[in-house]
Short mmCIF file of C-alpha atoms in Angstrom, two decimals:
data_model
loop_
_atom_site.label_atom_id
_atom_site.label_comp_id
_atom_site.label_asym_id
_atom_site.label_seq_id
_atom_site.Cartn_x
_atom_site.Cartn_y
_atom_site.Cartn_z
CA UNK A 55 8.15 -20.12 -46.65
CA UNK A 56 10.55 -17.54 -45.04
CA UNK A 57 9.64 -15.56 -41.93
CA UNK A 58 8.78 -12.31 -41.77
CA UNK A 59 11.33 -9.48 -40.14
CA UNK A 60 9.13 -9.08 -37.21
CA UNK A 61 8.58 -13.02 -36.64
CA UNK A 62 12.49 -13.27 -36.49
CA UNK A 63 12.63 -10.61 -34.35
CA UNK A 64 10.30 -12.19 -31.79
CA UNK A 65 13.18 -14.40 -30.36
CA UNK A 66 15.28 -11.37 -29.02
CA UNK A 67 12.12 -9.47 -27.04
CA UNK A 68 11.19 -13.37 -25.37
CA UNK A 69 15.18 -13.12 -24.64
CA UNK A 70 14.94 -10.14 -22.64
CA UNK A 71 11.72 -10.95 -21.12
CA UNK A 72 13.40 -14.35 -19.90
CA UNK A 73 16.53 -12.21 -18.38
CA UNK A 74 14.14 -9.39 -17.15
CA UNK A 75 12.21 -12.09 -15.48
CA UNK A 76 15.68 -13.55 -13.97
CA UNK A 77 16.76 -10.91 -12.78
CA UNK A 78 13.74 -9.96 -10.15
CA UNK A 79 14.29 -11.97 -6.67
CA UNK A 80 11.26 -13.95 -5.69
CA UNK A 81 10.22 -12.97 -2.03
CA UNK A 82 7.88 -13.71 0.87
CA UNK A 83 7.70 -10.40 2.40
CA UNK A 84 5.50 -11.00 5.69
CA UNK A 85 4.32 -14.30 7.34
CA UNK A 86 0.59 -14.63 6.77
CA UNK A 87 -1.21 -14.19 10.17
CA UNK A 88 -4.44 -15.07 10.69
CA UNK A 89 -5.74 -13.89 7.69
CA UNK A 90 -3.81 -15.61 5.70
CA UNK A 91 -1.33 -13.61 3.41
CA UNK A 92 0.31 -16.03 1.31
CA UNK A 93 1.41 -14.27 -1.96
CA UNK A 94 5.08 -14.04 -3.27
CA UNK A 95 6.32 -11.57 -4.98
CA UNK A 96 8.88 -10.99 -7.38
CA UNK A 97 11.12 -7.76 -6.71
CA UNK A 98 13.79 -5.99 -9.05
CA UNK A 99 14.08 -3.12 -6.87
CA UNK A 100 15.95 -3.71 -3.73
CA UNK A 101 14.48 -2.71 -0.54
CA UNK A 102 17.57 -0.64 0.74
CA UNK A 103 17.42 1.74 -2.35
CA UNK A 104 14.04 2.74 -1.64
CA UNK A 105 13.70 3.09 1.61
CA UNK A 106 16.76 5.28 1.45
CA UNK A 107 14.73 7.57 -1.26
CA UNK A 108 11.45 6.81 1.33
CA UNK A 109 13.22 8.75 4.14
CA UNK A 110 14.73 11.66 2.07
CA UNK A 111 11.47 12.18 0.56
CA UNK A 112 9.87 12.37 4.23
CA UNK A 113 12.62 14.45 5.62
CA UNK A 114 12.19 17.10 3.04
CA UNK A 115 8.55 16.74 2.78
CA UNK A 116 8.60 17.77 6.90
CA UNK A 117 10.64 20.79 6.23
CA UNK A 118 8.78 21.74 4.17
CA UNK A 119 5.98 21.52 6.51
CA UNK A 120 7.64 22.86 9.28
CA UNK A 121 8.14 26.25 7.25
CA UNK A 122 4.85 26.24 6.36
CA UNK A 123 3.43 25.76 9.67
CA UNK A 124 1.40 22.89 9.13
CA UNK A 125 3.90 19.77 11.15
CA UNK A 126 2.61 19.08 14.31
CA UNK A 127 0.36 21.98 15.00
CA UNK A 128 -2.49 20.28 17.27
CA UNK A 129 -0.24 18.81 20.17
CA UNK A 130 -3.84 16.35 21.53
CA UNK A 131 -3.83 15.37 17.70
CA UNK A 132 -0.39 14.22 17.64
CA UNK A 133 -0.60 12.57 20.70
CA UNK A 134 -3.74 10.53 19.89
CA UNK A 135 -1.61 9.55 16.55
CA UNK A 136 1.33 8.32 17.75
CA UNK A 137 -0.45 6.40 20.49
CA UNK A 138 -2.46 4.50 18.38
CA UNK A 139 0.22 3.90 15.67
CA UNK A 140 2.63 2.73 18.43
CA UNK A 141 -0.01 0.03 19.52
CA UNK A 142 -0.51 -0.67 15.99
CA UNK A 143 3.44 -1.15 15.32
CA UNK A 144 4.02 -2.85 18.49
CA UNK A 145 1.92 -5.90 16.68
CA UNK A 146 3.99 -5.75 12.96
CA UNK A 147 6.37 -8.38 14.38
CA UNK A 148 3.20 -11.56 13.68
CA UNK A 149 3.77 -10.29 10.22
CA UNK A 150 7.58 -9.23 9.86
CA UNK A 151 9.63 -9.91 13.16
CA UNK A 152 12.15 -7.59 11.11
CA UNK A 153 9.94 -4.88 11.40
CA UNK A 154 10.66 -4.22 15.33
CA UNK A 155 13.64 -2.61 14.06
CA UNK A 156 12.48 -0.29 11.88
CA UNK A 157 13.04 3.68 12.61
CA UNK A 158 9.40 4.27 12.59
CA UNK A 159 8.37 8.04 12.15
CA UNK A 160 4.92 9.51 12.77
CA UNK A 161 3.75 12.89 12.62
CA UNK A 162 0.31 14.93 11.50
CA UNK A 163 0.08 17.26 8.52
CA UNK A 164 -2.49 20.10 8.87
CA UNK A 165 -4.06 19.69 5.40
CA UNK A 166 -7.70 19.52 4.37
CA UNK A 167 -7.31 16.52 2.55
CA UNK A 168 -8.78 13.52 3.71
CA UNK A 169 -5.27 11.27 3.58
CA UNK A 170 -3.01 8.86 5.53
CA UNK A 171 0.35 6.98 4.34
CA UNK A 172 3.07 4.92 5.25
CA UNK A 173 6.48 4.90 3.48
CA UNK A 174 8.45 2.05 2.75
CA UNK A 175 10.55 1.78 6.44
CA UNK A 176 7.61 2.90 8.12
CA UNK A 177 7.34 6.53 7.60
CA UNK A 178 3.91 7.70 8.52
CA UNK A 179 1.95 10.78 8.16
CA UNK A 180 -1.68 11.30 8.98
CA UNK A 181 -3.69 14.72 7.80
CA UNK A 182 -5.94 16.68 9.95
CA UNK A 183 -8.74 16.45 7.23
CA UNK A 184 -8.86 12.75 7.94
CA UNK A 185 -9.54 13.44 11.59
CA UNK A 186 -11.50 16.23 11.51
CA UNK A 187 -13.85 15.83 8.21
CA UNK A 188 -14.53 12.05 9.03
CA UNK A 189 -14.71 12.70 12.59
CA UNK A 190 -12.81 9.29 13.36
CA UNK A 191 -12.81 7.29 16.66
CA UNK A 192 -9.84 5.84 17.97
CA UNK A 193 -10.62 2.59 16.40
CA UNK A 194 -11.49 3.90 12.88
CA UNK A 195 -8.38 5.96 13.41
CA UNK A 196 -6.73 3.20 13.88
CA UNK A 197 -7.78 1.37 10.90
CA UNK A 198 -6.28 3.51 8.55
CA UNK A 199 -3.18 3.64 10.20
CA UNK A 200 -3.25 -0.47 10.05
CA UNK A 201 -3.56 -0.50 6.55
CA UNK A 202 -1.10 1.88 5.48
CA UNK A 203 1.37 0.31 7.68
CA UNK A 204 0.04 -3.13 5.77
CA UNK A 205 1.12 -1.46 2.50
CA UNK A 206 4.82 -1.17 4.11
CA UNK A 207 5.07 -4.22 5.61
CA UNK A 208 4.64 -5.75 2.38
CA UNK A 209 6.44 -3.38 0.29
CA UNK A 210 3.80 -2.73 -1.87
CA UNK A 211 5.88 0.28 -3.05
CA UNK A 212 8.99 -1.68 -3.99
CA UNK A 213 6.61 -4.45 -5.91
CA UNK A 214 5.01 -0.97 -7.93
CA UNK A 215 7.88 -0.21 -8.77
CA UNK A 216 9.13 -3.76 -9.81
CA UNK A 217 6.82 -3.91 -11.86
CA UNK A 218 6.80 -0.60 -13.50
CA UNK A 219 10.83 -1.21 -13.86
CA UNK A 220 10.17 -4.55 -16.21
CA UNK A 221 7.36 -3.42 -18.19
CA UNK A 222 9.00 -0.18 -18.69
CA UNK A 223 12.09 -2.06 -20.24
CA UNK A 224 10.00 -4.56 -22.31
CA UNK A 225 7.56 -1.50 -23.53
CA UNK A 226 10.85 -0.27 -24.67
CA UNK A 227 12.40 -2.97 -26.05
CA UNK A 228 9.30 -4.58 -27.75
CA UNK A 229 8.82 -0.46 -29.52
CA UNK A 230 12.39 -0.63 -30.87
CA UNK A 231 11.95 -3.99 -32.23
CA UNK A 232 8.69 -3.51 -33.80
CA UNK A 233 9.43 0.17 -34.78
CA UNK A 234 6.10 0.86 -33.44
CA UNK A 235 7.30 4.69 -32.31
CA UNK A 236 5.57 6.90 -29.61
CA UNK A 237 1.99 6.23 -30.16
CA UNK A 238 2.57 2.39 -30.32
CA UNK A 239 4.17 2.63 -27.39
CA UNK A 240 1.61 4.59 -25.07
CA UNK A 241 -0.92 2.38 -26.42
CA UNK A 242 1.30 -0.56 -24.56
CA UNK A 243 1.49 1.28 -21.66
CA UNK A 244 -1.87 1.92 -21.24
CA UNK A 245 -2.68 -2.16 -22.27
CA UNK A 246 0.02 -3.00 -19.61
CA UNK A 247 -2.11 -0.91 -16.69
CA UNK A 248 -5.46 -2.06 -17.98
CA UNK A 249 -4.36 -5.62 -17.68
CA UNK A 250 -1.70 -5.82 -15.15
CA UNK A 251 -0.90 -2.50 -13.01
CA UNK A 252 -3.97 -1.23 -12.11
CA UNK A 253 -5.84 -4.86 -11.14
CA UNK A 254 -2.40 -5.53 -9.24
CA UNK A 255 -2.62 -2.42 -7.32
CA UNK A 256 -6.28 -3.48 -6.14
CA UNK A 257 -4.90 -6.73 -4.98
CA UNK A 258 -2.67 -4.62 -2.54
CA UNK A 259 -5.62 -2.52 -1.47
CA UNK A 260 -7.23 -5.66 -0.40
CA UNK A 261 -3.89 -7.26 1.28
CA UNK A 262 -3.64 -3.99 3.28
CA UNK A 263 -7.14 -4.37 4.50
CA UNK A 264 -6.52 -7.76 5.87
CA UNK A 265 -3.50 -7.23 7.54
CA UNK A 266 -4.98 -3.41 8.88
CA UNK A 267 -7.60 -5.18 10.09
CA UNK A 268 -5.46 -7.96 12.38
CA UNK A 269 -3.19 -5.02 13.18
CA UNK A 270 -5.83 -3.38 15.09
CA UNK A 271 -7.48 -6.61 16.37
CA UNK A 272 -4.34 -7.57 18.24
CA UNK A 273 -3.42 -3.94 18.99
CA UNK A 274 -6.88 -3.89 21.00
CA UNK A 275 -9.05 -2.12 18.68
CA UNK A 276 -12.04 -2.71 17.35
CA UNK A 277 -12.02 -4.32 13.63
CA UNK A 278 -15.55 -3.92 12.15
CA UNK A 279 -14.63 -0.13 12.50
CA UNK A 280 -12.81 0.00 9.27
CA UNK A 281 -16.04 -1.01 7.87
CA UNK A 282 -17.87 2.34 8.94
CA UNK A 283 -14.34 3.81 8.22
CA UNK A 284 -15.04 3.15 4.46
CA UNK A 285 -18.49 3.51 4.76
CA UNK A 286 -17.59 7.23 6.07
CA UNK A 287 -14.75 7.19 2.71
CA UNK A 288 -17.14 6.78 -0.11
CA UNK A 289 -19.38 9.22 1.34
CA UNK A 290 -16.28 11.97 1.56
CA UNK A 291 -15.28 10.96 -1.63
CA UNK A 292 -18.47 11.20 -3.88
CA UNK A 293 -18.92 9.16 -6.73
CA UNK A 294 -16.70 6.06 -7.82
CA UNK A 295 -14.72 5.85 -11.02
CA UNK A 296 -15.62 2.84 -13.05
CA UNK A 297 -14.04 -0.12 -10.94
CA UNK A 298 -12.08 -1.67 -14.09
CA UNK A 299 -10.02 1.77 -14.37
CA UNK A 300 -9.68 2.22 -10.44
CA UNK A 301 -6.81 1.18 -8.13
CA UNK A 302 -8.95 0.59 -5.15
CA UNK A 303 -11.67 -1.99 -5.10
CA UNK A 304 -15.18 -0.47 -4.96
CA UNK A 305 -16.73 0.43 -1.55
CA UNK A 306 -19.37 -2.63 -2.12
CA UNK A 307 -16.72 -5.23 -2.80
CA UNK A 308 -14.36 -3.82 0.45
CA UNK A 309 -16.78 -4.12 2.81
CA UNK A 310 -18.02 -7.34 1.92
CA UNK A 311 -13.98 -8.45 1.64
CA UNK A 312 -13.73 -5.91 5.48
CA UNK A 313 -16.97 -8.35 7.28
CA UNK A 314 -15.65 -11.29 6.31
CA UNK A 315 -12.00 -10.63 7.68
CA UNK A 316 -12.80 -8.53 10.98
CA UNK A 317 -15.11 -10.90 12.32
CA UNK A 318 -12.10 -13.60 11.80
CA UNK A 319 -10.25 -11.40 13.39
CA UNK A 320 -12.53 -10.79 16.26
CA UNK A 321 -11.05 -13.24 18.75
CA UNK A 322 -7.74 -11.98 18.53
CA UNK A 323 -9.34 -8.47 19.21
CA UNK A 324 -11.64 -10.13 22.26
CA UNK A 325 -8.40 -11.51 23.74
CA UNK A 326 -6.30 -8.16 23.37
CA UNK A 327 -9.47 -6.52 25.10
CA UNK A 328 -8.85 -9.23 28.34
#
């Protein structure tokens, strides 16, 4: 019985997959602490491209804060910041020795929304709303800070856009082949971040809450506050989406995931405290 067109064509799209696949580096990006990290990852985006786009995105993003009056404003704000991130940094060598040498950048955007980040290369920027609408202590403070340094420290951002890079070129490859046009091919992006990007993107979540939460422990702060520090989150932010079509893990499932790896955590805080 002869194949079909498509059935021969199969070969060609398992081809490029297998080169695709070939082509990404397999990586360890940080050592695992005491929590335990242990995941590999598999990059096709180097790390020097995008952490030169990282800090030409943050330089322009500051001018354009600067002109807009909103970089820096509260002087006791910025101080408070870049004290606690510099503890929190001083600790990033347990997980990347590497890291030391980074040209760390932190600054506070006067902005109502309730928001923290770290770019790949350790570009930070905290917003006032986070301070001043969750009314934050040091150590929730803190916490956030941990955890979106976690997210550079193991180049979340790179493996995102790995990711995106080879299932953009399969997506494309497999609608040529098939002749499946536009609509065939959203429908394969959306089954590709149903199945793969968003679920992947809550496994980073919960890798940045481990390592945040060591961060702070060895930096000397307290690591059960980035329990109330969620706690405070899902009451700022109102109702969930459903947790199959969100990127973060529900508040239920953090916390539980938060008590479990604080109190491992805790004697590494209850020797910084010494």
């Amino acid at each position: 019985m002869k194949r079909s067109l498509r059935s021969r064509l199969v070969p060609p799209l398992v081809v490029a997959a297998a080169l695709l696949v070939t082509a990404c580096e397999t990586v360890q990006t940080t050592q695992g602490g005491a929590v335990g990290i242990d995941r590999q990852q598999r990059m096709m985006v180097s790390a020097q491209e995008l952490d030169q786009a990282a800090t030409k995105q943050y330089s322009e993003l500051l001018a354009e804060q600067q002109k807009k009056n909103a970089l820096n404003v509260n002087a006791a704000q910025v101080r408070r910041v870049r004290t606690i991130s510099d503890r929190l940094i001083a600790q990033t060598g347990v997980f990347r020795p590497d890291a030391r040498n980074w040209k760390w950048e932190v600054n506070v955007l006067t902005s109502n929304e309730v928001n923290a980040w770290c770019m790949p290369g350790g570009k930070i920027a905290v917003y006032t709303g986070l301070i001043e609408k969750l009314k934050v202590t040091d150590d929730e403070l803190a916490a956030v800070i941990g955890h979106e340094i976690a997210h550079a420290l193991r180049e979340h951002a790179r493996e995102r856009a790995s990711e995106q890079a080879v299932a953009g070129s399969l997506i494309s490859i497999g609608s040529a082949i098939f002749g499946v046009g536009d609509l065939g091919q959203q429908g394969a992006q959306y089954a590709y971040m149903g199945l793969m990007g968003l679920p992947n993107s809550r496994g980073h979540e919960t890798e940045a809450d481990r390592i945040g939460v060591e961060l702070a422990a060895r930096a000397g702060y307290d690591p059960r506050a980035a329990i109330t520090l969620w706690q405070k989150m899902g009451q700022a932010g109102g109702s969930e989406p459903p947790k199959l079509l969100s990127t973060h893990p529900s508040s239920q499932d953090r916390i539980r995931d938060l008590t479990v790896y604080s109190e491992r955590v805790m004697p590494l805080y209850k020797q910084a405290r010494r």
